[in-house]
Amino acid sequence: MVKEELHITVPNVFRCPISLDVMKSPVSLCTGVTYDRSSIQQWLESGHDTCPATMQVLPSKDIIPNLTLHRLINLWIQSSTLRPGANSPRLLPATSPAISGVRANLLMEKIESQCCVESLSKVSEFVSYCEENRRFVVRFDGFVEVVAGVLTSKCVEIEALEMAVSILDLILSENGVKERLNKLILKSNRESSFLSAIVFILQNGSPDSKVKSVRVLDSVALDSESKRRISDSQDLISVLLQLLQTNDDNNSQSLNDAVTSILITISVTRSIKSTLIENGVVDILSNSMTEKSLKLLATLSSCSEGRSAISSNPKCAAAVVEKLLKVSRAATEDGVAVLWSVCCLKREEKVKEAVVKGNGVTKILVIMQREGEGRVKMMCRDLVKALRAACKDMCLGSYETKTTHIRPC
């Protein structure tokens, strides 16, 4: 007698984005994404500070039980209970949207000739479904070139541009895609139209499309020449800085982080750093200090123009001090580098006063104690010495930088 086998299709919303198994204890992060408790706890306990699905830096690692989803999963499990004597069910994923080679060719032809939004939408649905689909399209001859061509064509329909960056954003991690895009766009005569399309999306697209367009832009900045070409676009730089300056509740933190990341990426030469500084990037970062802001400030502080700009804005140093020990270890080290540059190299007295008033000395001492011998500890020692004169009212005069404890004031 043939045994009966039951296949159950599992709704995607019931699967953990990490394990891909049905969630036993669904919990949500502050980003709104829900995971199985054991999977996300393992991720966070491994030292990660980002949401695995969005890669957004987490301002809080608190997890909240998703009771509604938990009840729905339990009801679904109860409704799927097997009758006595049946085999254990085999769980299958939801049906994948299918695209054959012939269908893919037809879609590509429509996209290439008409910038067809409908065809782009179908391709976007296909590649967003699973990694296997993304690998399929990347291997498909001419696919990357056709989608990238939407951004370099005369097509000005915002929906088509948004679909194109969404597709490219999904396949960026596939082997060779970034290099192909770099060659197609920034090492050809299509550079100007590509950058214009990015500017257009940043000015008129949805917040999600803006994030994706910046990520695509960041991905093609693979070498110094590409970074220079991007930084030479004054319109693009102006729009990026404007997005940072106007970042508020209407813009997600992921957009802020994406913009700051591309500015970090292109800040490889003194001329590029000077361009950003002249456009007021230091003042902008001072008003919204994040971990990536600290990284960008540390990069800018490596040149004299950057140190001067930071020194002329005591609010900047105060914002850096306020973040120390409240951010990741790497970001704290970036903060120390910024303070060392302006207090020890620039020797700006007003900045020293701002650091002291913000309880910066105590924080620097704590950082110095937890560090082994190395660059960060050296900078902390230099900072303690440089700040002595500004600490007349603090009992720091007899402090020796090689001691292993902190004396209470």
CSV table of C-alpha atoms in Angstrom, one decimal:
chain,number,residue,atom,x,y,z
A,1,MET,CA,0.0,0.0,0.0
A,2,VAL,CA,1.4,3.4,-1.0
A,3,LYS,CA,1.8,5.7,2.0
A,4,GLU,CA,0.2,9.1,1.7
A,5,GLU,CA,2.5,12.1,1.7
A,6,LEU,CA,1.2,15.5,2.4
A,7,HIS,CA,2.8,18.7,1.2
A,8,ILE,CA,2.1,22.0,2.9
A,9,THR,CA,2.8,25.4,1.4
A,10,VAL,CA,4.2,27.7,4.1
A,11,PRO,CA,3.3,31.4,3.8
A,12,ASN,CA,6.5,33.4,3.5
A,13,VAL,CA,5.4,35.7,6.4
A,14,PHE,CA,5.6,32.7,8.8
A,15,ARG,CA,9.2,31.9,7.9
A,16,CYS,CA,12.1,33.4,9.8
A,17,PRO,CA,14.3,35.5,7.4
A,18,ILE,CA,17.4,34.0,8.9
A,19,SER,CA,16.6,30.2,9.3
A,20,LEU,CA,13.8,30.1,6.7
A,21,ASP,CA,11.9,27.8,9.1
A,22,VAL,CA,8.4,28.4,10.5
A,23,MET,CA,8.9,30.8,13.5
A,24,LYS,CA,8.2,29.3,16.9
A,25,SER,CA,8.6,32.5,18.9
A,26,PRO,CA,8.3,35.5,16.5
A,27,VAL,CA,9.9,38.7,17.8
A,28,SER,CA,10.3,42.1,16.1
A,29,LEU,CA,13.3,44.5,16.1
A,30,CYS,CA,12.9,48.3,16.1
A,31,THR,CA,13.2,48.2,12.3
A,32,GLY,CA,9.8,46.4,12.1
A,33,VAL,CA,11.3,43.1,10.8
A,34,THR,CA,10.2,39.9,12.6
A,35,TYR,CA,12.5,36.9,13.3
A,36,ASP,CA,12.4,33.7,15.3
A,37,ARG,CA,13.7,34.6,18.7
A,38,SER,CA,16.5,32.0,18.7
A,39,SER,CA,17.8,33.1,15.3
A,40,ILE,CA,17.9,36.8,16.1
A,41,GLN,CA,19.4,36.3,19.5
A,42,GLN,CA,22.2,34.2,18.0
A,43,TRP,CA,22.8,37.0,15.5
A,44,LEU,CA,22.9,39.8,18.1
A,45,GLU,CA,25.0,37.7,20.6
A,46,SER,CA,27.6,37.2,17.8
A,47,GLY,CA,28.4,40.9,18.0
A,48,HIS,CA,26.2,42.2,15.1
A,49,ASP,CA,24.5,45.6,15.6
A,50,THR,CA,22.4,45.6,12.4
A,51,CYS,CA,19.1,44.2,11.2
A,52,PRO,CA,20.0,41.1,9.1
A,53,ALA,CA,17.2,41.8,6.5
A,54,THR,CA,17.8,45.5,6.0
A,55,MET,CA,21.4,45.9,7.3
A,56,GLN,CA,20.3,49.0,9.1
A,57,VAL,CA,22.3,49.9,12.2
A,58,LEU,CA,20.1,49.2,15.2
A,59,PRO,CA,19.7,52.2,17.6
A,60,SER,CA,18.2,49.6,20.1
A,61,LYS,CA,18.7,45.9,20.3
A,62,ASP,CA,15.4,45.4,22.2
A,63,ILE,CA,13.2,42.6,20.8
A,64,ILE,CA,9.4,42.7,21.1
A,65,PRO,CA,7.2,39.6,20.9
A,66,ASN,CA,5.0,39.6,17.8
A,67,LEU,CA,1.9,38.2,19.5
A,68,THR,CA,-0.4,38.7,16.6
A,69,LEU,CA,1.8,36.8,14.2
A,70,HIS,CA,2.4,34.1,16.9
A,71,ARG,CA,-1.4,33.5,17.1
A,72,LEU,CA,-1.7,33.4,13.3
A,73,ILE,CA,1.1,30.8,13.1
A,74,ASN,CA,-0.6,28.7,15.8
A,75,LEU,CA,-3.9,28.8,14.0
A,76,TRP,CA,-2.3,27.9,10.7
A,77,ILE,CA,-0.5,24.9,12.3
A,78,GLN,CA,-3.7,23.7,13.9
A,79,SER,CA,-5.6,24.0,10.6
A,80,SER,CA,-2.8,22.0,8.9
A,81,THR,CA,-2.9,19.1,11.5
A,82,LEU,CA,-2.7,15.7,9.7
A,83,ARG,CA,-5.4,13.2,10.2
A,84,PRO,CA,-4.4,10.0,12.1
A,85,GLY,CA,-2.1,7.7,10.2
A,86,ALA,CA,-0.8,10.2,7.7
A,87,ASN,CA,2.9,10.8,7.2
A,88,SER,CA,4.6,13.9,8.5
A,89,PRO,CA,4.1,16.9,6.2
A,90,ARG,CA,6.8,18.2,4.0
A,91,LEU,CA,6.9,22.0,4.0
A,92,LEU,CA,7.2,23.7,0.7
A,93,PRO,CA,7.9,27.3,-0.1
A,94,ALA,CA,5.3,29.5,-1.7
A,95,THR,CA,5.2,29.1,-5.5
A,96,SER,CA,8.0,31.1,-7.2
A,97,PRO,CA,7.0,33.4,-10.0
A,98,ALA,CA,8.4,31.5,-13.1
A,99,ILE,CA,10.4,33.0,-15.9
A,100,SER,CA,11.6,30.9,-18.8
A,101,GLY,CA,14.6,31.7,-21.0
A,102,VAL,CA,12.2,32.7,-23.8
A,103,ARG,CA,10.1,34.9,-21.5
A,104,ALA,CA,13.2,36.5,-20.1
A,105,ASN,CA,14.3,37.4,-23.6
A,106,LEU,CA,11.0,39.0,-24.4
A,107,LEU,CA,11.0,41.0,-21.2
A,108,MET,CA,14.6,42.2,-21.9
A,109,GLU,CA,13.6,43.3,-25.4
A,110,LYS,CA,10.7,45.4,-24.0
A,111,ILE,CA,12.9,46.9,-21.4
A,112,GLU,CA,15.6,47.8,-23.8
A,113,SER,CA,13.4,49.3,-26.4
A,114,GLN,CA,10.7,51.0,-24.4
A,115,CYS,CA,11.9,51.2,-20.7
A,116,CYS,CA,8.7,49.2,-20.1
A,117,VAL,CA,7.6,49.6,-16.5
A,118,GLU,CA,5.4,46.5,-16.6
A,119,SER,CA,8.3,44.3,-17.8
A,120,LEU,CA,10.6,45.8,-15.2
A,121,SER,CA,8.0,45.1,-12.5
A,122,LYS,CA,7.8,41.4,-13.5
A,123,VAL,CA,11.6,41.1,-13.5
A,124,SER,CA,11.7,42.9,-10.1
A,125,GLU,CA,9.1,40.4,-8.7
A,126,PHE,CA,11.1,37.5,-10.0
A,127,VAL,CA,14.5,38.6,-8.6
A,128,SER,CA,13.1,39.6,-5.3
A,129,TYR,CA,11.7,36.1,-4.6
A,130,CYS,CA,14.9,34.1,-3.9
A,131,GLU,CA,18.6,34.0,-4.4
A,132,GLU,CA,18.3,31.2,-7.0
A,133,ASN,CA,16.3,33.6,-9.2
A,134,ARG,CA,18.9,36.3,-8.8
A,135,ARG,CA,21.6,33.9,-9.9
A,136,PHE,CA,19.6,32.9,-12.9
A,137,VAL,CA,19.2,36.4,-14.2
A,138,VAL,CA,22.8,37.4,-13.6
A,139,ARG,CA,24.0,34.5,-15.6
A,140,PHE,CA,21.5,35.4,-18.4
A,141,ASP,CA,23.4,37.0,-21.2
A,142,GLY,CA,23.0,40.8,-21.3
A,143,PHE,CA,20.6,41.1,-18.3
A,144,VAL,CA,22.8,43.4,-16.2
A,145,GLU,CA,23.5,45.5,-19.3
A,146,VAL,CA,19.8,45.9,-20.2
A,147,VAL,CA,18.8,46.9,-16.7
A,148,ALA,CA,21.7,49.3,-16.3
A,149,GLY,CA,20.8,50.7,-19.7
A,150,VAL,CA,17.5,52.0,-18.2
A,151,LEU,CA,19.5,54.4,-16.0
A,152,THR,CA,21.6,55.6,-18.9
A,153,SER,CA,18.8,56.0,-21.4
A,154,LYS,CA,16.7,59.1,-22.1
A,155,CYS,CA,13.9,57.5,-20.2
A,156,VAL,CA,12.7,60.0,-17.6
A,157,GLU,CA,9.8,58.0,-16.2
A,158,ILE,CA,10.5,57.8,-12.5
A,159,GLU,CA,8.7,54.5,-12.1
A,160,ALA,CA,11.1,52.9,-14.6
A,161,LEU,CA,14.2,54.4,-12.9
A,162,GLU,CA,13.0,53.2,-9.5
A,163,MET,CA,12.4,49.7,-10.8
A,164,ALA,CA,15.8,49.6,-12.4
A,165,VAL,CA,17.7,50.6,-9.2
A,166,SER,CA,15.5,48.1,-7.2
A,167,ILE,CA,16.6,45.3,-9.5
A,168,LEU,CA,20.2,46.3,-9.5
A,169,ASP,CA,20.2,46.7,-5.7
A,170,LEU,CA,18.9,43.1,-5.3
A,171,ILE,CA,21.7,41.6,-7.5
A,172,LEU,CA,24.7,43.7,-6.3
A,173,SER,CA,26.0,40.8,-4.1
A,174,GLU,CA,26.1,38.4,-7.0
A,175,ASN,CA,29.5,37.5,-8.4
A,176,GLY,CA,30.9,40.1,-10.8
A,177,VAL,CA,27.9,42.4,-10.9
A,178,LYS,CA,29.6,45.4,-9.3
A,179,GLU,CA,32.5,45.2,-11.7
A,180,ARG,CA,30.2,44.9,-14.7
A,181,LEU,CA,28.3,48.0,-13.6
A,182,ASN,CA,31.5,49.9,-13.0
A,183,LYS,CA,32.7,49.1,-16.6
A,184,LEU,CA,29.2,49.8,-18.1
A,185,ILE,CA,28.6,53.1,-16.4
A,186,LEU,CA,31.7,54.9,-15.0
A,187,LYS,CA,34.2,53.7,-17.6
A,188,SER,CA,32.1,54.7,-20.6
A,189,ASN,CA,30.4,57.7,-22.0
A,190,ARG,CA,27.3,56.8,-20.1
A,191,GLU,CA,28.6,58.3,-16.8
A,192,SER,CA,26.8,61.7,-17.1
A,193,SER,CA,23.4,60.2,-17.8
A,194,PHE,CA,23.8,57.6,-15.1
A,195,LEU,CA,24.6,60.3,-12.5
A,196,SER,CA,21.8,62.5,-13.7
A,197,ALA,CA,19.4,59.5,-13.2
A,198,ILE,CA,20.6,59.0,-9.7
A,199,VAL,CA,20.1,62.7,-9.0
A,200,PHE,CA,16.6,62.6,-10.4
A,201,ILE,CA,15.7,59.6,-8.2
A,202,LEU,CA,17.2,61.4,-5.1
A,203,GLN,CA,15.0,64.4,-5.9
A,204,ASN,CA,11.8,62.8,-6.9
A,205,GLY,CA,11.8,59.1,-5.8
A,206,SER,CA,10.4,57.4,-2.8
A,207,PRO,CA,12.5,57.1,0.4
A,208,ASP,CA,13.1,53.4,-0.4
A,209,SER,CA,14.2,54.1,-4.0
A,210,LYS,CA,16.6,56.8,-2.7
A,211,VAL,CA,18.3,54.4,-0.4
A,212,LYS,CA,18.6,51.8,-3.2
A,213,SER,CA,19.9,54.3,-5.7
A,214,VAL,CA,22.7,55.5,-3.3
A,215,ARG,CA,23.6,51.8,-2.6
A,216,VAL,CA,23.9,51.2,-6.4
A,217,LEU,CA,26.0,54.3,-6.7
A,218,ASP,CA,28.3,53.2,-3.8
A,219,SER,CA,28.7,49.8,-5.4
A,220,VAL,CA,30.2,51.1,-8.6
A,221,ALA,CA,32.8,53.3,-6.8
A,222,LEU,CA,35.4,50.6,-6.9
A,223,ASP,CA,38.6,52.5,-7.7
A,224,SER,CA,40.0,56.0,-7.3
A,225,GLU,CA,39.0,57.0,-10.8
A,226,SER,CA,35.4,56.0,-10.3
A,227,LYS,CA,35.3,57.9,-7.0
A,228,ARG,CA,36.7,61.0,-8.6
A,229,ARG,CA,34.1,60.9,-11.3
A,230,ILE,CA,31.3,60.7,-8.8
A,231,SER,CA,32.7,63.5,-6.7
A,232,ASP,CA,33.1,65.7,-9.7
A,233,SER,CA,29.3,65.8,-10.1
A,234,GLN,CA,28.5,69.0,-8.2
A,235,ASP,CA,24.8,68.4,-8.6
A,236,LEU,CA,25.1,65.0,-7.1
A,237,ILE,CA,27.2,66.2,-4.1
A,238,SER,CA,24.7,69.0,-3.5
A,239,VAL,CA,21.7,66.7,-3.5
A,240,LEU,CA,23.4,64.2,-1.2
A,241,LEU,CA,24.3,66.9,1.3
A,242,GLN,CA,20.9,68.3,1.1
A,243,LEU,CA,19.4,64.9,2.0
A,244,LEU,CA,21.6,64.8,5.1
A,245,GLN,CA,20.7,68.3,6.1
A,246,THR,CA,17.0,67.8,5.8
A,247,ASN,CA,17.0,64.3,7.3
A,248,ASP,CA,14.1,64.2,9.7
A,249,ASP,CA,11.2,61.9,10.7
A,250,ASN,CA,10.2,61.8,7.0
A,251,ASN,CA,13.5,60.2,6.0
A,252,SER,CA,14.6,56.8,7.4
A,253,GLN,CA,17.8,56.3,9.2
A,254,SER,CA,18.8,53.9,6.4
A,255,LEU,CA,18.8,56.8,4.0
A,256,ASN,CA,21.0,58.8,6.2
A,257,ASP,CA,23.4,55.9,6.6
A,258,ALA,CA,23.4,55.2,2.9
A,259,VAL,CA,24.3,58.8,2.0
A,260,THR,CA,27.0,59.0,4.6
A,261,SER,CA,28.4,55.7,3.4
A,262,ILE,CA,28.8,57.0,-0.2
A,263,LEU,CA,30.5,60.2,1.1
A,264,ILE,CA,32.9,58.0,3.1
A,265,THR,CA,33.6,55.9,0.0
A,266,ILE,CA,34.5,58.8,-2.2
A,267,SER,CA,36.5,60.7,0.4
A,268,VAL,CA,39.9,59.3,-0.8
A,269,THR,CA,41.7,62.4,-1.9
A,270,ARG,CA,42.4,65.8,-0.4
A,271,SER,CA,40.5,67.5,-3.2
A,272,ILE,CA,37.4,65.5,-2.6
A,273,LYS,CA,37.5,66.1,1.1
A,274,SER,CA,37.9,69.8,0.5
A,275,THR,CA,34.9,69.8,-1.8
A,276,LEU,CA,32.8,68.2,0.9
A,277,ILE,CA,34.1,70.6,3.6
A,278,GLU,CA,33.5,73.6,1.4
A,279,ASN,CA,29.9,72.5,1.0
A,280,GLY,CA,29.4,72.5,4.8
A,281,VAL,CA,29.4,68.7,5.5
A,282,VAL,CA,31.0,69.2,9.0
A,283,ASP,CA,28.1,71.5,10.1
A,284,ILE,CA,25.6,69.1,8.7
A,285,LEU,CA,27.1,66.1,10.5
A,286,SER,CA,27.2,68.0,13.8
A,287,ASN,CA,23.4,68.3,13.8
A,288,SER,CA,22.8,64.6,13.3
A,289,MET,CA,25.7,62.5,14.7
A,290,THR,CA,25.6,58.8,13.9
A,291,GLU,CA,28.2,56.0,13.8
A,292,LYS,CA,28.8,56.7,10.1
A,293,SER,CA,29.0,60.4,10.8
A,294,LEU,CA,31.9,59.7,13.2
A,295,LYS,CA,33.6,57.6,10.5
A,296,LEU,CA,33.2,60.4,7.9
A,297,LEU,CA,34.5,63.0,10.4
A,298,ALA,CA,37.5,60.9,11.2
A,299,THR,CA,38.3,60.7,7.4
A,300,LEU,CA,37.9,64.5,7.0
A,301,SER,CA,40.0,65.2,10.1
A,302,SER,CA,43.0,63.6,8.4
A,303,CYS,CA,43.5,66.9,6.3
A,304,SER,CA,44.1,70.4,7.6
A,305,GLU,CA,40.9,71.8,6.1
A,306,GLY,CA,38.9,69.2,7.9
A,307,ARG,CA,40.5,69.9,11.3
A,308,SER,CA,39.9,73.6,10.8
A,309,ALA,CA,36.2,73.1,9.9
A,310,ILE,CA,35.7,70.8,13.0
A,311,SER,CA,37.6,73.3,15.2
A,312,SER,CA,35.5,76.2,14.1
A,313,ASN,CA,32.4,74.4,15.2
A,314,PRO,CA,32.7,73.5,18.9
A,315,LYS,CA,29.2,72.0,18.7
A,316,CYS,CA,30.8,69.3,16.5
A,317,ALA,CA,33.3,68.2,19.2
A,318,ALA,CA,30.6,68.3,21.8
A,319,ALA,CA,28.5,66.0,19.7
A,320,VAL,CA,31.4,63.6,19.2
A,321,VAL,CA,32.0,63.5,23.0
A,322,GLU,CA,28.4,62.8,23.6
A,323,LYS,CA,28.5,59.7,21.4
A,324,LEU,CA,31.7,58.2,23.0
A,325,LEU,CA,31.0,54.9,24.7
A,326,LYS,CA,27.4,54.9,23.4
A,327,VAL,CA,28.3,53.5,20.0
A,328,SER,CA,30.2,50.5,18.7
A,329,ARG,CA,33.9,50.1,19.5
A,330,ALA,CA,34.9,51.0,16.0
A,331,ALA,CA,32.8,54.2,16.1
A,332,THR,CA,34.2,55.1,19.5
A,333,GLU,CA,37.7,54.8,18.0
A,334,ASP,CA,36.6,57.1,15.1
A,335,GLY,CA,35.4,59.6,17.7
A,336,VAL,CA,38.8,59.5,19.5
A,337,ALA,CA,40.6,60.0,16.2
A,338,VAL,CA,38.5,63.2,15.5
A,339,LEU,CA,39.2,64.6,19.0
A,340,TRP,CA,42.9,63.8,18.8
A,341,SER,CA,43.1,65.5,15.4
A,342,VAL,CA,41.6,68.8,16.6
A,343,CYS,CA,43.0,68.8,20.2
A,344,CYS,CA,46.5,67.4,19.6
A,345,LEU,CA,47.3,68.4,16.0
A,346,LYS,CA,45.2,71.5,15.6
A,347,ARG,CA,45.5,72.4,19.4
A,348,GLU,CA,42.3,74.4,19.3
A,349,GLU,CA,41.6,75.7,22.9
A,350,LYS,CA,37.8,76.2,22.4
A,351,VAL,CA,37.5,72.6,21.3
A,352,LYS,CA,39.4,71.4,24.3
A,353,GLU,CA,37.0,73.4,26.5
A,354,ALA,CA,34.0,71.8,24.8
A,355,VAL,CA,35.5,68.3,25.3
A,356,VAL,CA,36.1,68.9,29.0
A,357,LYS,CA,32.6,70.4,29.5
A,358,GLY,CA,31.1,67.3,27.9
A,359,ASN,CA,32.8,65.0,30.4
A,360,GLY,CA,35.1,64.0,27.6
A,361,VAL,CA,38.1,63.4,29.9
A,362,THR,CA,36.4,60.7,31.9
A,363,LYS,CA,35.2,59.0,28.8
A,364,ILE,CA,38.7,59.1,27.2
A,365,LEU,CA,40.2,57.6,30.4
A,366,VAL,CA,37.7,54.8,30.3
A,367,ILE,CA,38.5,54.1,26.6
A,368,MET,CA,42.2,54.2,27.4
A,369,GLN,CA,41.9,51.7,30.2
A,370,ARG,CA,40.1,49.1,28.1
A,371,GLU,CA,42.5,49.4,25.1
A,372,GLY,CA,45.6,47.3,24.8
A,373,GLU,CA,48.8,49.0,23.5
A,374,GLY,CA,48.1,50.5,20.1
A,375,ARG,CA,47.1,53.5,18.1
A,376,VAL,CA,43.9,54.3,20.0
A,377,LYS,CA,45.5,54.1,23.4
A,378,MET,CA,48.3,56.4,22.2
A,379,MET,CA,45.7,58.9,21.0
A,380,CYS,CA,44.0,58.7,24.4
A,381,ARG,CA,47.2,59.4,26.3
A,382,ASP,CA,47.9,62.4,24.0
A,383,LEU,CA,44.4,63.7,24.6
A,384,VAL,CA,44.7,63.5,28.4
A,385,LYS,CA,47.9,65.5,28.3
A,386,ALA,CA,46.5,68.0,25.9
A,387,LEU,CA,43.4,68.5,28.1
A,388,ARG,CA,45.2,69.0,31.4
A,389,ALA,CA,45.3,72.8,30.9
A,390,ALA,CA,41.6,72.9,30.3
A,391,CYS,CA,40.9,70.8,33.4
A,392,LYS,CA,41.9,73.3,36.1
A,393,ASP,CA,38.8,72.5,38.1
A,394,MET,CA,39.3,68.8,37.8
A,395,CYS,CA,41.6,66.6,39.9
A,396,LEU,CA,43.5,65.5,36.8
A,397,GLY,CA,46.8,67.3,37.5
A,398,SER,CA,48.5,64.3,39.2
A,399,TYR,CA,47.0,61.7,36.9
A,400,GLU,CA,49.6,59.4,35.3
A,401,THR,CA,48.5,58.0,31.9
A,402,LYS,CA,50.1,54.7,32.7
A,403,THR,CA,48.0,53.9,35.8
A,404,THR,CA,45.5,51.1,35.6
A,405,HIS,CA,42.6,52.8,37.4
A,406,ILE,CA,40.7,56.1,37.3
A,407,ARG,CA,40.8,58.3,40.4
A,408,PRO,CA,37.4,59.7,41.4
A,409,CYS,CA,37.1,63.5,41.4
